[in-house]
């Protein structure tokens, strides 16, 4: 059944988009990630313009993170103070992201920069996850006890000034890295149409040394808030949020996630991380492939937006 | 002053009238709809154009009858055509041209364009995709009329393949007498805005009569309200979007509560 998207000005097959949302929801439920990094490219590959895809997925990320955040809230596994400080940076980053997004779109370089960012970040994170989880699998097989990681060991980041207490995380840390992390995630999330969970969770664990028990809940809260702000800015400034498309993706995603979670619970941690790492790596490689091979069509036509390119 | 100018003006008018061919034929045409409404189930539609060439007593008899060209022309937009070039192994958009061009162009004719009229005539009347006049913008901001053929060809090629520029030679049917009709498909991806249906009657390669109708392609109902809100009240639209996302997420969390 064809459905006409009012903002994208493009008819789409309702069930295809719904299925896309459900498939990505399944994967995000299985691995406990937002899935924006899959959804945005899939929408672009299926014909939605990158500008609309990126902005619309930010609304979808709000919905998918909200249900997760609520569940962590009930378990009281959220550091609200830390989330608030991350959000301060997130709003600045998001504002910057929308500005850069508009500039790149005018210059016709949005696809290129989005593609390059995907290659760099997905390739790096995916590769790291695969190596790390495969290593863990071998260690488990050889039955050697792994050296316990000293998670609470402090690093240079903890020596910075403007220290703040985060009682829930039992952490005293400088505001600078927290705000910078929020800014970076907000910027990339807005520019690339991703929640950035796969970036912020490792950063919170390895850089800020936040206890794992509150990391996921806190990152989800900051994602809901930052991406809400991003959605609002994209709608207000770039007029590229298609709410009909977003709603289809949200409903599909929420349902798909339920089944994904059930599968995810049956897999072991290392296997799950290795699979997710491979998936992330594959998306990154796909973008790299598109950038490097000779395109079938060297010319593209677009309605001009915002002045002289 | 005006009184003194009057004879002058009248003279000019007489001259202008004399210079024109005696337009004895009249083209009477009608389109099947003046408003193409895009609702949520819009998947393209057809526009039927029919009409006749009316003659009067002073009309010279046309041995070979008339040829008809029917054009549907969309609102003009500035469109950027970009070319990718390889830089450090990566394909990057480098050079570009902008075209001030109709966002949609379809032409149906009784016979192939080449047989309809001479090239110069087609150019002058902008009949056929290759005869459209597109002011071109080049990097540096200079606007030229005859630009790089490479970009122009690529632009036409992309528009043709997107189904936005089409030609239907031979699809105008003559129904006997001077009655004609044709059907132009309007694809689902049609840009919205004010369209012009331009109909021309030719005889022996020269245009003898013209008719122009305005057609509006517009979103209606929910689609229109949503698009209007998104385009003109971004702040309200943004707030509503965020609210919908939060409520959907919350509903999902409540409906599928697992703990």
XYZ file of C-alpha atoms in Angstrom:
568
model
C 0.000 0.000 0.000
C 1.471 3.323 -1.068
C 1.492 6.166 1.382
C 2.379 9.707 0.383
C 4.843 11.367 2.755
C 3.834 15.024 3.209
C 7.286 16.485 3.939
C 9.464 14.117 1.935
C 6.989 14.613 -0.985
C 7.530 11.025 -1.931
C 5.204 8.015 -1.973
C 6.506 4.990 -0.097
C 5.222 1.488 0.435
C 3.793 1.588 3.941
C 4.640 -2.027 4.692
C 8.216 -1.726 3.456
C 8.863 1.235 5.767
C 7.030 -0.460 8.624
C 9.090 -3.621 8.006
C 12.278 -1.564 7.894
C 11.404 -0.055 11.263
C 10.555 -3.489 12.674
C 13.784 -5.083 11.378
C 15.933 -2.317 12.816
C 13.849 -2.435 16.017
C 14.524 -6.177 16.224
C 18.262 -5.619 15.939
C 18.226 -2.723 18.379
C 16.248 -4.796 20.900
C 18.613 -7.719 20.457
C 21.774 -5.707 21.013
C 20.404 -2.949 23.196
C 21.359 -0.159 20.791
C 19.267 2.632 19.245
C 19.630 1.436 15.674
C 19.832 4.900 14.121
C 23.118 3.986 12.460
C 21.235 1.276 10.514
C 17.960 3.092 9.956
C 19.364 6.283 8.407
C 21.432 4.444 5.754
C 18.572 2.042 4.981
C 16.184 4.955 4.417
C 18.702 6.651 2.152
C 19.242 3.436 0.192
C 15.461 3.118 -0.251
C 15.128 6.539 -1.851
C 14.400 9.008 0.959
C 16.616 12.082 0.685
C 19.488 12.093 3.225
C 18.267 15.401 4.665
C 14.818 13.993 5.472
C 16.220 10.627 6.587
C 18.667 12.107 9.108
C 16.131 14.495 10.623
C 13.301 11.958 10.732
C 15.398 9.237 12.323
C 16.258 11.639 15.144
C 12.530 11.617 16.025
C 12.503 7.823 15.796
C 15.509 7.626 18.142
C 13.557 9.693 20.702
C 10.731 7.144 20.653
C 12.928 4.053 20.819
C 15.111 5.473 23.615
C 12.078 6.611 25.625
C 10.741 3.102 26.205
C 14.236 1.918 27.209
C 14.817 4.891 29.493
C 11.469 4.284 31.250
C 12.429 0.704 31.998
C 15.743 1.837 33.550
C 13.915 4.539 35.465
C 11.691 1.946 37.120
C 14.860 0.100 38.145
C 16.348 3.393 39.370
C 19.437 2.786 37.234
C 19.824 6.381 36.077
C 22.225 9.100 37.214
C 20.022 12.135 36.600
C 22.690 14.669 37.517
C 25.158 13.162 35.066
C 22.480 12.999 32.366
C 21.694 16.693 32.933
C 25.351 17.694 32.568
C 25.692 15.588 29.424
C 22.566 17.290 28.074
C 24.095 20.758 28.540
C 26.840 19.730 26.120
C 24.355 17.796 23.992
C 22.252 20.873 23.318
C 25.280 22.887 22.219
C 26.450 20.004 20.024
C 23.021 19.531 18.545
C 22.704 23.218 17.728
C 26.097 23.106 16.006
C 25.066 19.904 14.233
C 21.940 21.472 12.720
C 23.946 24.484 11.526
C 26.656 22.350 9.940
C 23.951 20.103 8.456
C 22.315 23.086 6.719
C 25.653 24.406 5.458
C 26.715 21.032 4.049
C 23.340 20.562 2.396
C 23.646 23.912 0.654
C 27.167 23.068 -0.458
C 26.052 19.660 -1.758
C 28.522 17.873 0.501
C 26.115 16.418 3.069
C 26.209 12.895 1.627
C 29.994 12.945 1.506
C 30.506 14.080 5.093
C 27.817 11.747 6.433
C 29.412 8.888 4.470
C 32.926 9.683 5.716
C 31.734 9.955 9.320
C 29.977 6.604 9.035
C 33.109 4.986 7.618
C 35.369 6.383 10.341
C 33.143 5.864 13.385
C 31.439 2.629 12.427
C 34.692 1.147 11.131
C 36.564 2.093 14.283
C 33.914 1.044 16.825
C 32.903 -2.080 14.885
C 36.491 -3.208 14.449
C 37.246 -2.612 18.123
C 34.174 -4.569 19.219
C 34.991 -7.536 16.987
C 38.615 -7.723 18.142
C 37.655 -7.313 21.788
C 34.844 -9.873 21.797
C 36.758 -12.451 19.760
C 39.604 -12.074 22.245
C 37.158 -12.619 25.102
C 35.782 -15.735 23.391
C 39.239 -17.247 23.018
C 40.071 -16.398 26.602
C 36.884 -18.118 27.771
C 37.660 -21.202 25.671
C 41.227 -21.579 26.919
C 39.851 -21.423 30.465
C 42.403 -18.933 31.562
C 41.071 -16.502 34.146
C 41.133 -13.046 32.574
C 42.851 -10.340 34.512
C 40.117 -8.362 36.241
C 39.864 -4.902 34.719
C 40.357 -2.131 37.178
C 37.407 -0.082 36.016
C 37.634 2.419 38.805
C 41.255 3.193 38.188
C 41.590 6.903 37.531
C 43.233 8.424 34.495
C 44.365 11.898 33.433
C 40.761 12.960 32.821
C 40.145 12.783 36.547
C 42.826 15.359 37.200
C 41.038 18.188 35.351
C 39.629 21.197 37.230
C 35.918 22.156 37.872
C 35.241 18.914 39.663
C 31.651 17.930 40.355
C 30.230 15.204 42.573
C 27.905 12.669 40.973
C 26.624 10.803 44.063
C 24.564 8.237 42.108
C 27.654 7.127 40.141
C 29.879 7.542 43.203
C 32.099 9.693 41.053
C 33.895 12.998 41.425
C 34.946 14.245 38.024
C 35.672 17.454 36.143
C 32.743 19.020 34.262
C 34.932 19.548 31.175
C 35.078 15.971 29.819
C 31.396 15.426 30.646
C 30.284 18.493 28.698
C 32.702 17.780 25.849
C 31.426 14.217 25.569
C 27.818 15.481 25.513
C 28.720 18.062 22.865
C 30.467 15.516 20.653
C 27.616 13.012 20.851
C 24.991 15.721 20.298
C 26.864 17.026 17.257
C 27.425 13.640 15.632
C 23.954 12.384 16.534
C 22.295 15.380 14.903
C 24.536 15.366 11.849
C 24.346 11.621 11.203
C 20.828 10.833 12.434
C 21.945 8.420 15.115
C 21.396 8.263 18.859
C 25.065 7.626 19.379
C 24.590 4.922 22.024
C 27.399 2.869 20.528
C 29.711 5.866 21.000
C 28.624 7.220 24.375
C 28.380 3.925 26.266
C 32.043 2.940 25.706
C 33.114 6.544 26.329
C 31.273 6.659 29.656
C 32.718 3.339 30.754
C 36.302 3.756 29.596
C 36.827 7.518 29.849
C 34.555 8.751 32.635
C 34.643 5.465 34.592
C 30.901 5.538 35.250
C 29.754 2.293 36.946
C 28.231 -0.090 34.346
C 25.012 -0.369 36.384
C 23.977 3.198 35.551
C 25.695 3.671 32.155
C 22.947 2.407 29.855
C 20.051 4.085 31.721
C 21.886 7.406 31.913
C 22.961 7.316 28.266
C 19.358 6.578 27.243
C 18.072 9.586 29.189
C 20.657 11.869 27.600
C 19.771 10.400 24.184
C 16.034 11.091 24.674
C 16.761 14.665 25.711
C 19.459 15.460 23.157
C 17.615 13.879 20.229
C 14.354 15.623 21.253
C 16.264 18.865 21.017
C 17.780 17.778 17.700
C 14.350 16.848 16.285
C 12.986 20.203 17.357
C 15.879 22.109 15.759
C 15.740 20.105 12.518
C 12.001 20.799 12.262
C 12.337 24.478 13.157
C 15.368 25.303 10.998
C 15.660 22.775 8.184
C 11.972 21.719 7.896
C 13.033 18.167 7.148
C 11.257 16.057 9.799
C 8.581 13.906 8.170
C 6.319 12.946 11.039
C 4.341 10.389 9.003
C 7.555 8.570 8.091
C 8.785 8.873 11.686
C 5.557 7.448 13.099
C 5.691 4.410 10.786
C 9.282 3.757 11.829
C 8.505 4.249 15.521
C 5.607 1.811 15.598
C 7.536 -0.778 13.587
C 10.581 -0.268 15.777
C 8.760 -0.587 19.099
C 7.162 -3.879 18.011
C 10.333 -5.285 16.437
C 12.343 -4.481 19.545
C 10.161 -6.798 21.674
C 11.147 -9.836 19.635
C 14.766 -8.735 19.427
C 15.070 -8.562 23.193
C 13.900 -12.165 23.550
C 16.528 -13.430 21.084
C 19.176 -11.226 22.653
C 18.620 -12.744 26.072
C 19.508 -16.207 24.726
C 22.886 -15.129 23.335
C 26.045 -14.773 25.386
C 27.620 -11.387 25.939
C 30.710 -11.958 23.779
C 28.712 -13.473 20.937
C 26.317 -10.558 21.060
C 29.159 -8.031 20.985
C 30.919 -9.860 18.145
C 27.725 -9.935 16.058
C 26.963 -6.288 16.740
C 30.579 -5.416 15.927
C 30.338 -7.255 12.598
C 27.071 -5.502 11.787
C 28.508 -2.074 12.561
C 31.624 -2.896 10.546
C 29.507 -4.042 7.594
C 27.550 -0.766 7.479
C 30.828 1.167 7.661
C 32.329 -0.872 4.825
C 29.229 -0.357 2.708
C 29.699 3.405 3.016
C 33.404 3.078 2.221
C 32.535 1.035 -0.873
C 30.120 3.714 -2.084
C 32.726 6.429 -1.636
C 35.502 4.585 -3.443
C 33.971 2.716 -6.383
C 33.211 4.585 -9.582
C 29.572 5.662 -9.244
C 27.122 4.388 -11.850
C 25.865 7.936 -12.152
C 28.299 10.800 -11.747
C 25.670 13.488 -12.016
C 22.953 14.265 -9.539
C 20.105 16.776 -9.624
C 18.586 18.424 -6.573
C 16.316 21.367 -5.989
C 18.542 24.125 -4.686
C 18.187 24.959 -1.002
C 19.462 28.037 0.761
C 21.187 30.344 -1.680
C 24.211 29.818 -3.904
C 25.865 26.439 -3.336
C -0.659 64.891 -23.666
C -2.691 61.718 -23.760
C -5.031 63.198 -26.314
C -2.077 63.976 -28.546
C -0.669 60.470 -28.180
C -3.902 58.748 -29.026
C -3.714 58.775 -32.796
C -0.140 57.598 -32.459
C -1.158 54.638 -30.256
C -3.985 53.727 -32.567
C -1.578 53.705 -35.458
C 0.756 51.379 -33.575
C -2.097 49.025 -32.751
C -3.146 48.906 -36.367
C 0.429 48.142 -37.346
C 0.662 45.343 -34.783
C -2.588 43.830 -35.999
C -1.441 44.000 -39.586
C 1.860 42.335 -38.793
C 0.180 39.258 -37.292
C -1.113 36.472 -39.497
C -4.839 36.600 -39.748
C -5.657 34.371 -36.789
C -8.850 32.908 -38.021
C -8.551 29.590 -36.227
C -9.390 29.292 -32.587
C -8.194 26.485 -30.339
C -10.824 25.420 -27.845
C -9.565 22.973 -25.249
C -10.400 21.676 -21.818
C -8.452 19.675 -19.235
C -10.047 16.867 -17.232
C -9.177 18.571 -13.954
C -7.908 21.963 -12.878
C -6.788 20.684 -9.540
C -4.677 17.576 -8.941
C -5.178 16.728 -5.278
C -2.469 14.825 -3.435
C -3.890 12.875 -0.493
C -2.236 10.102 1.516
C -3.129 7.476 -1.092
C -1.851 9.488 -4.066
C 0.052 7.247 -6.441
C -0.067 9.312 -9.592
C -2.942 10.167 -11.893
C -3.779 11.024 -15.504
C -4.595 14.350 -17.046
C -6.836 14.172 -20.079
C -6.826 17.094 -22.481
C -9.312 17.390 -25.283
C -10.357 20.083 -27.664
C -10.935 21.169 -31.191
C -9.735 23.731 -33.707
C -12.566 26.038 -34.641
C -12.554 27.815 -37.963
C -14.671 30.584 -39.289
C -15.646 31.725 -42.763
C -12.359 33.493 -43.416
C -10.198 30.455 -42.644
C -8.124 29.181 -45.497
C -8.789 25.527 -46.053
C -6.049 23.312 -44.653
C -5.500 20.369 -46.887
C -3.505 18.377 -44.392
C -5.439 19.156 -41.223
C -3.837 20.170 -37.950
C -1.063 18.884 -35.742
C -1.464 19.301 -32.036
C 1.115 19.634 -29.253
C -0.026 19.423 -25.622
C 2.423 20.453 -22.914
C 2.114 20.224 -19.168
C 4.680 22.493 -17.542
C 5.417 22.514 -13.816
C 6.471 25.482 -11.664
C 10.024 26.683 -12.329
C 12.632 25.844 -9.726
C 16.342 26.419 -9.427
C 17.909 23.000 -9.643
C 21.526 22.129 -9.006
C 23.252 19.546 -11.165
C 26.435 18.274 -9.561
C 29.222 16.144 -10.957
C 31.293 13.785 -8.870
C 35.045 13.710 -9.437
C 37.644 11.494 -7.903
C 39.719 13.247 -5.237
C 42.264 11.192 -3.311
C 40.443 8.012 -4.280
C 37.045 9.249 -3.108
C 34.209 10.423 -5.322
C 33.237 13.936 -4.326
C 30.734 16.443 -5.716
C 32.950 19.089 -7.310
C 31.672 21.052 -10.277
C 28.063 22.162 -10.568
C 25.611 24.194 -12.632
C 22.227 25.482 -11.617
C 19.281 25.511 -13.987
C 16.224 27.655 -13.712
C 13.974 24.981 -15.150
C 10.431 23.672 -15.008
C 10.154 21.091 -12.233
C 7.958 19.009 -14.525
C 7.597 18.888 -18.293
C 5.502 16.544 -20.395
C 4.700 16.987 -24.066
C 2.334 14.928 -26.214
C 2.110 15.444 -29.953
C 0.262 14.031 -32.950
C 3.520 13.114 -34.690
C 7.250 13.043 -33.877
C 8.555 16.494 -32.983
C 10.878 16.602 -35.972
C 7.883 16.271 -38.315
C 5.793 18.767 -36.382
C 7.780 21.902 -37.135
C 11.254 23.130 -38.000
C 13.960 23.070 -35.295
C 14.023 26.856 -35.092
C 10.259 26.929 -34.629
C 10.419 24.308 -31.839
C 13.228 26.262 -30.157
C 11.291 29.496 -30.346
C 8.170 27.945 -28.848
C 10.034 25.670 -26.384
C 8.319 22.518 -27.571
C 10.150 19.324 -26.630
C 12.648 18.650 -23.874
C 15.677 19.479 -26.018
C 14.126 22.803 -26.957
C 13.603 24.116 -23.446
C 15.424 27.328 -22.609
C 17.203 26.961 -19.279
C 19.086 29.926 -17.810
C 22.229 28.423 -16.330
C 24.115 29.457 -13.194
C 27.821 28.627 -13.021
C 30.248 28.677 -10.069
C 31.158 32.278 -9.466
C 27.593 33.404 -9.906
C 27.559 34.244 -13.609
C 24.370 33.368 -15.416
C 24.618 32.300 -19.026
C 22.098 31.097 -21.547
C 24.140 28.586 -23.518
C 26.213 26.669 -21.020
C 28.199 23.480 -20.919
C 26.339 20.841 -22.924
C 27.693 18.161 -20.606
C 25.795 19.394 -17.544
C 22.701 20.263 -19.529
C 22.559 16.797 -21.060
C 23.077 15.197 -17.649
C 20.308 17.351 -16.214
C 17.863 16.303 -18.944
C 18.924 12.688 -18.592
C 18.321 12.656 -14.829
C 14.957 14.406 -15.187
C 13.876 11.997 -17.925
C 14.836 8.993 -15.864
C 13.072 10.375 -12.809
C 9.928 10.548 -14.959
C 9.742 14.324 -14.548
C 10.536 15.178 -18.188
C 8.657 13.090 -20.716
C 7.751 13.131 -24.393
C 4.866 11.207 -25.911
C 5.135 11.562 -29.696
C 2.059 10.331 -31.495
C -0.085 10.131 -28.379
C -2.426 12.959 -29.323
C -5.280 11.243 -31.144
C -7.309 12.972 -33.817
C -10.888 11.898 -33.389
C -12.198 13.031 -36.742
C -13.025 16.527 -37.792
C -10.651 18.731 -35.868
C -11.332 17.052 -32.561
C -8.341 15.807 -30.583
C -7.648 14.215 -27.220
C -4.671 12.975 -25.241
C -3.855 11.640 -21.795
C -0.724 12.676 -19.918
C 0.349 10.485 -16.989
C 1.223 12.421 -13.823
C 3.617 10.402 -11.667
C 3.380 10.083 -7.882
C 6.579 12.105 -7.448
C 5.084 15.146 -9.178
C 6.233 18.436 -7.603
C 3.451 20.573 -6.150
C 2.626 24.045 -7.406
C 0.985 25.906 -10.292
C 1.141 24.143 -13.637
C 0.396 25.366 -17.105
C -1.220 23.224 -19.772
C -0.171 24.739 -23.102
C -1.854 23.482 -26.248
C -0.764 24.461 -29.733
C -2.242 23.762 -33.138
C 0.137 23.576 -36.104
C -0.557 23.626 -39.757
C 2.169 22.867 -42.271
C 4.815 23.379 -39.635
C 3.626 26.746 -38.368
C 1.653 27.434 -35.226
C -1.828 28.725 -35.937
C -3.559 28.763 -32.559
C -2.750 28.440 -28.869
C -4.645 27.737 -25.669
C -3.354 27.936 -22.104
C -4.967 26.483 -18.960
C -3.797 26.763 -15.386
C -3.703 23.611 -13.284
C -2.919 23.411 -9.618
C -1.130 20.421 -8.121
C -1.709 20.591 -4.409
C -1.683 18.492 -1.290
C -5.054 18.317 0.450
C -6.392 17.497 3.879
C -3.951 16.016 6.364
C -1.018 16.090 3.910
C -1.543 19.780 3.236
C -1.911 20.691 6.907
C 1.189 18.716 7.844
C 3.300 20.144 5.033
C 2.090 23.691 5.769
C 2.872 23.340 9.444
C 6.306 21.886 8.679
C 7.154 24.634 6.209
C 5.669 27.697 7.915
C 5.444 26.909 11.625
C 8.621 24.940 12.195
C 8.622 25.601 15.941
C 5.098 24.252 16.491
C 5.742 21.358 14.134
C 8.974 20.531 15.976
C 7.237 20.534 19.354
C 4.424 18.326 18.059
C 6.955 15.913 16.485
C 8.896 15.588 19.744
C 5.665 15.075 21.677
C 4.507 12.337 19.293
C 7.883 10.608 19.587
C 7.836 10.753 23.395
C 4.253 9.492 23.628
C 4.892 6.661 21.149
C 7.976 5.603 23.077
C 6.134 5.809 26.378
C 3.188 3.785 24.986
C 5.612 1.175 23.669
C 7.251 0.952 27.068
C 3.916 0.562 28.839
C 2.366 -1.893 26.372
C 5.412 -4.165 26.243
C 6.520 -3.802 29.824
C 8.927 -6.572 30.644
C 9.854 -5.958 34.259
